[in-house]
mmCIF file of C-alpha atoms in Angstrom:
data_model
loop_
_atom_site.group_PDB
_atom_site.id
_atom_site.type_symbol
_atom_site.label_atom_id
_atom_site.label_comp_id
_atom_site.label_asym_id
_atom_site.label_seq_id
_atom_site.Cartn_x
_atom_site.Cartn_y
_atom_site.Cartn_z
ATOM 1 C CA UNK A 1 27.540 84.059 170.480
ATOM 2 C CA UNK A 2 31.016 83.142 169.193
ATOM 3 C CA UNK A 3 31.940 83.510 165.553
ATOM 4 C CA UNK A 4 31.748 80.319 163.478
ATOM 5 C CA UNK A 5 35.157 78.916 162.422
ATOM 6 C CA UNK A 6 34.495 77.924 158.787
ATOM 7 C CA UNK A 7 36.861 79.257 156.114
ATOM 8 C CA UNK A 8 35.474 79.952 152.626
ATOM 9 C CA UNK A 9 38.258 81.850 150.888
ATOM 10 C CA UNK A 10 37.479 85.285 149.476
ATOM 11 C CA UNK A 11 33.884 86.079 148.441
ATOM 12 C CA UNK A 12 33.185 89.170 146.319
ATOM 13 C CA UNK A 13 30.809 91.631 148.020
ATOM 14 C CA UNK A 14 31.009 94.780 145.872
ATOM 15 C CA UNK A 15 33.471 97.550 145.080
ATOM 16 C CA UNK A 16 34.789 100.619 146.864
ATOM 17 C CA UNK A 17 32.923 102.807 144.365
ATOM 18 C CA UNK A 18 29.599 101.294 145.423
ATOM 19 C CA UNK A 19 28.961 99.832 141.982
ATOM 20 C CA UNK A 20 28.020 96.192 142.186
ATOM 21 C CA UNK A 21 30.174 95.077 139.262
ATOM 22 C CA UNK A 22 30.883 91.408 139.944
ATOM 23 C CA UNK A 23 32.487 90.817 136.549
ATOM 24 C CA UNK A 24 35.312 88.347 135.993
ATOM 25 C CA UNK A 25 37.965 88.411 133.292
ATOM 26 C CA UNK A 26 39.564 85.481 131.524
ATOM 27 C CA UNK A 27 43.114 84.288 132.202
ATOM 28 C CA UNK A 28 44.909 81.032 131.459
ATOM 29 C CA UNK A 29 46.377 78.266 133.596
ATOM 30 C CA UNK A 30 49.391 76.458 132.144
ATOM 31 C CA UNK A 31 48.964 72.828 131.018
ATOM 32 C CA UNK A 32 49.664 70.425 133.876
ATOM 33 C CA UNK A 33 50.080 73.262 136.394
ATOM 34 C CA UNK A 34 51.096 71.552 139.653
ATOM 35 C CA UNK A 35 49.269 73.992 141.981
ATOM 36 C CA UNK A 36 45.635 73.400 142.871
ATOM 37 C CA UNK A 37 43.392 76.488 142.819
ATOM 38 C CA UNK A 38 39.950 76.637 144.398
ATOM 39 C CA UNK A 39 37.056 79.079 144.107
ATOM 40 C CA UNK A 40 37.879 81.989 146.408
ATOM 41 C CA UNK A 41 41.671 81.538 146.259
ATOM 42 C CA UNK A 42 43.799 84.608 145.537
ATOM 43 C CA UNK A 43 45.736 84.165 142.297
ATOM 44 C CA UNK A 44 48.905 85.803 141.019
ATOM 45 C CA UNK A 45 50.781 86.332 137.799
ATOM 46 C CA UNK A 46 53.241 83.450 137.383
ATOM 47 C CA UNK A 47 56.727 84.400 138.539
ATOM 48 C CA UNK A 48 58.166 83.677 135.093
ATOM 49 C CA UNK A 49 55.732 86.242 133.615
ATOM 50 C CA UNK A 50 54.565 83.766 130.974
ATOM 51 C CA UNK A 51 51.036 85.148 130.873
ATOM 52 C CA UNK A 52 49.636 82.344 133.031
ATOM 53 C CA UNK A 53 48.232 82.614 136.546
ATOM 54 C CA UNK A 54 49.151 80.601 139.621
ATOM 55 C CA UNK A 55 47.936 80.214 143.196
ATOM 56 C CA UNK A 56 48.735 83.161 145.474
ATOM 57 C CA UNK A 57 51.447 82.821 148.089
ATOM 58 C CA UNK A 58 51.666 84.392 151.532
ATOM 59 C CA UNK A 59 53.281 87.808 151.118
ATOM 60 C CA UNK A 60 52.673 87.937 147.361
ATOM 61 C CA UNK A 61 52.826 91.367 145.743
ATOM 62 C CA UNK A 62 51.816 90.246 142.232
ATOM 63 C CA UNK A 63 48.137 89.616 142.995
ATOM 64 C CA UNK A 64 45.790 89.489 140.008
ATOM 65 C CA UNK A 65 42.545 88.794 141.887
ATOM 66 C CA UNK A 66 40.378 85.919 143.131
ATOM 67 C CA UNK A 67 39.495 82.741 141.224
ATOM 68 C CA UNK A 68 35.811 82.143 140.493
ATOM 69 C CA UNK A 69 36.122 79.017 138.335
ATOM 70 C CA UNK A 70 37.719 77.379 135.308
ATOM 71 C CA UNK A 71 36.640 76.172 131.897
ATOM 72 C CA UNK A 72 38.534 73.105 130.743
ATOM 73 C CA UNK A 73 38.288 72.736 126.976
ATOM 74 C CA UNK A 74 38.949 68.996 127.022
ATOM 75 C CA UNK A 75 37.782 67.239 130.194
ATOM 76 C CA UNK A 76 39.780 63.963 130.409
ATOM 77 C CA UNK A 77 36.721 62.045 131.646
ATOM 78 C CA UNK A 78 34.052 63.270 129.213
ATOM 79 C CA UNK A 79 36.170 64.543 126.330
ATOM 80 C CA UNK A 80 33.983 67.667 126.346
ATOM 81 C CA UNK A 81 34.385 71.183 127.724
ATOM 82 C CA UNK A 82 33.473 71.477 131.404
ATOM 83 C CA UNK A 83 33.150 74.336 133.881
ATOM 84 C CA UNK A 84 34.362 73.734 137.432
ATOM 85 C CA UNK A 85 34.807 75.965 140.450
ATOM 86 C CA UNK A 86 38.374 74.687 140.965
ATOM 87 C CA UNK A 87 41.475 73.443 139.184
ATOM 88 C CA UNK A 88 43.638 70.477 140.137
ATOM 89 C CA UNK A 89 46.205 68.782 137.945
ATOM 90 C CA UNK A 90 43.958 65.699 137.809
ATOM 91 C CA UNK A 91 41.181 67.777 136.169
ATOM 92 C CA UNK A 92 42.992 67.991 132.856
ATOM 93 C CA UNK A 93 45.685 66.254 130.876
ATOM 94 C CA UNK A 94 46.286 68.862 128.202
ATOM 95 C CA UNK A 95 44.543 71.636 126.365
ATOM 96 C CA UNK A 96 43.317 75.091 127.165
ATOM 97 C CA UNK A 97 42.401 75.871 130.779
ATOM 98 C CA UNK A 98 40.630 79.204 131.082
ATOM 99 C CA UNK A 99 40.358 80.772 134.525
ATOM 100 C CA UNK A 100 37.722 83.364 135.425
ATOM 101 C CA UNK A 101 39.086 85.863 137.924
ATOM 102 C CA UNK A 102 37.587 88.774 139.863
ATOM 103 C CA UNK A 103 40.432 91.157 138.978
ATOM 104 C CA UNK A 104 39.074 94.636 139.759
ATOM 105 C CA UNK A 105 41.746 96.049 142.115
ATOM 106 C CA UNK A 106 39.048 97.927 144.052
ATOM 107 C CA UNK A 107 36.687 94.980 144.535
ATOM 108 C CA UNK A 108 35.763 94.186 148.133
ATOM 109 C CA UNK A 109 35.866 90.619 149.450
ATOM 110 C CA UNK A 110 34.707 88.917 152.623
ATOM 111 C CA UNK A 111 37.300 86.656 154.287
ATOM 112 C CA UNK A 112 37.584 85.001 157.695
ATOM 113 C CA UNK A 113 40.366 85.650 160.215
ATOM 114 C CA UNK A 114 42.541 82.546 160.629
ATOM 115 C CA UNK A 115 43.282 82.228 164.334
ATOM 116 C CA UNK A 116 41.877 82.556 167.787
ATOM 117 C CA UNK A 117 43.036 86.184 167.858
ATOM 118 C CA UNK A 118 40.156 88.394 168.945
ATOM 119 C CA UNK A 119 38.956 91.016 166.490
ATOM 120 C CA UNK A 120 38.799 94.700 167.338
ATOM 121 C CA UNK A 121 37.350 97.829 165.740
ATOM 122 C CA UNK A 122 40.957 99.091 165.432
ATOM 123 C CA UNK A 123 41.624 96.293 162.877
ATOM 124 C CA UNK A 124 39.987 98.539 160.264
ATOM 125 C CA UNK A 125 42.584 100.012 157.859
ATOM 126 C CA UNK A 126 45.208 97.474 158.989
ATOM 127 C CA UNK A 127 46.835 95.185 156.415
ATOM 128 C CA UNK A 128 47.723 91.494 156.499
ATOM 129 C CA UNK A 129 48.650 88.644 154.202
ATOM 130 C CA UNK A 130 46.449 85.671 153.395
ATOM 131 C CA UNK A 131 47.188 82.046 154.345
ATOM 132 C CA UNK A 132 46.012 78.507 153.485
ATOM 133 C CA UNK A 133 45.861 78.970 149.705
ATOM 134 C CA UNK A 134 45.420 75.880 147.557
ATOM 135 C CA UNK A 135 43.583 74.012 150.308
ATOM 136 C CA UNK A 136 39.947 73.058 149.904
ATOM 137 C CA UNK A 137 37.331 73.666 152.582
ATOM 138 C CA UNK A 138 34.519 71.766 150.795
ATOM 139 C CA UNK A 139 33.209 71.184 147.263
ATOM 140 C CA UNK A 140 35.993 73.059 145.482
ATOM 141 C CA UNK A 141 35.788 76.108 147.794
ATOM 142 C CA UNK A 142 38.983 77.720 149.082
ATOM 143 C CA UNK A 143 40.128 77.532 152.705
ATOM 144 C CA UNK A 144 42.144 80.789 152.417
ATOM 145 C CA UNK A 145 41.965 83.084 155.463
ATOM 146 C CA UNK A 146 43.325 86.425 156.655
ATOM 147 C CA UNK A 147 46.576 85.986 158.618
ATOM 148 C CA UNK A 148 45.688 87.703 161.893
ATOM 149 C CA UNK A 149 49.199 87.201 163.289
ATOM 150 C CA UNK A 150 50.426 89.430 160.446
ATOM 151 C CA UNK A 151 48.124 92.419 161.143
ATOM 152 C CA UNK A 152 50.082 95.670 160.712
ATOM 153 C CA UNK A 153 49.856 99.245 159.457
ATOM 154 C CA UNK A 154 51.837 98.552 156.254
ATOM 155 C CA UNK A 155 53.181 95.731 154.079
ATOM 156 C CA UNK A 156 50.366 93.245 153.609
ATOM 157 C CA UNK A 157 48.533 91.809 150.615
ATOM 158 C CA UNK A 158 45.049 92.715 151.898
ATOM 159 C CA UNK A 159 43.663 95.845 153.588
ATOM 160 C CA UNK A 160 40.715 95.659 155.998
ATOM 161 C CA UNK A 161 38.016 98.167 155.013
ATOM 162 C CA UNK A 162 35.124 96.860 157.090
ATOM 163 C CA UNK A 163 33.446 94.036 158.953
ATOM 164 C CA UNK A 164 30.990 91.366 157.866
ATOM 165 C CA UNK A 165 27.269 91.690 158.434
ATOM 166 C CA UNK A 166 26.924 87.877 158.576
ATOM 167 C CA UNK A 167 25.189 87.260 161.941
ATOM 168 C CA UNK A 168 27.241 84.071 162.458
ATOM 169 C CA UNK A 169 30.579 85.882 162.000
ATOM 170 C CA UNK A 170 30.321 89.564 162.915
ATOM 171 C CA UNK A 171 30.941 89.563 166.652
ATOM 172 C CA UNK A 172 33.641 92.149 167.337
ATOM 173 C CA UNK A 173 35.954 91.185 170.176
ATOM 174 C CA UNK A 174 35.720 87.485 169.307
ATOM 175 C CA UNK A 175 37.942 85.167 167.271
ATOM 176 C CA UNK A 176 37.312 84.154 163.624
ATOM 177 C CA UNK A 177 35.634 87.414 162.640
ATOM 178 C CA UNK A 178 34.762 87.829 158.953
ATOM 179 C CA UNK A 179 36.378 90.941 157.493
ATOM 180 C CA UNK A 180 35.723 92.997 154.374
ATOM 181 C CA UNK A 181 39.022 93.541 152.540
ATOM 182 C CA UNK A 182 40.458 94.895 149.315
ATOM 183 C CA UNK A 183 43.810 94.082 147.747
ATOM 184 C CA UNK A 184 46.509 96.340 149.161
ATOM 185 C CA UNK A 185 49.106 94.834 146.807
ATOM 186 C CA UNK A 186 47.691 94.266 143.322
ATOM 187 C CA UNK A 187 49.231 94.191 139.853
ATOM 188 C CA UNK A 188 46.784 96.816 138.557
ATOM 189 C CA UNK A 189 47.239 99.517 141.205
ATOM 190 C CA UNK A 190 49.741 101.115 143.526
ATOM 191 C CA UNK A 191 49.806 100.207 147.215
ATOM 192 C CA UNK A 192 47.389 102.187 149.367
#
């Protein structure tokens, strides 16, 4: 059976140490930030180093982690605080926007390969960048995927450490395989 082509961004699945610490830490998104960020999107430290986060970009080396959701202190519709799994500029007019990020540099994530390129057992320990950030697959969920055309031995944002056990997306030798990855380039660790 072929693997299902349905991107979902990056889902946390554990850590390299085997501890199942799925904790997030709090960061901030700047008022009226133009970039949309969805649950499962990789996020980075803003280039201006202002203390805010932004959506990840292909080839980024300043990765902070993966967005889980946001707390908007003043929802423009209700006037009350609201938790959402995504941020868009239309969600907020002003006020504090807190982002909850899986930022452990050794956390493992599941992510789908982006193209019709067939997977192979030799993909393990290869690195690649991510693509399709800031696009929504459904209901505030990221459409980010692993850039299979970028698979190499060095110089990539993510490192493949395993393969999914999802029966709909674990067929080796087929396209759109789900991979288990860690950040290869992360603000809180050296490259592997």
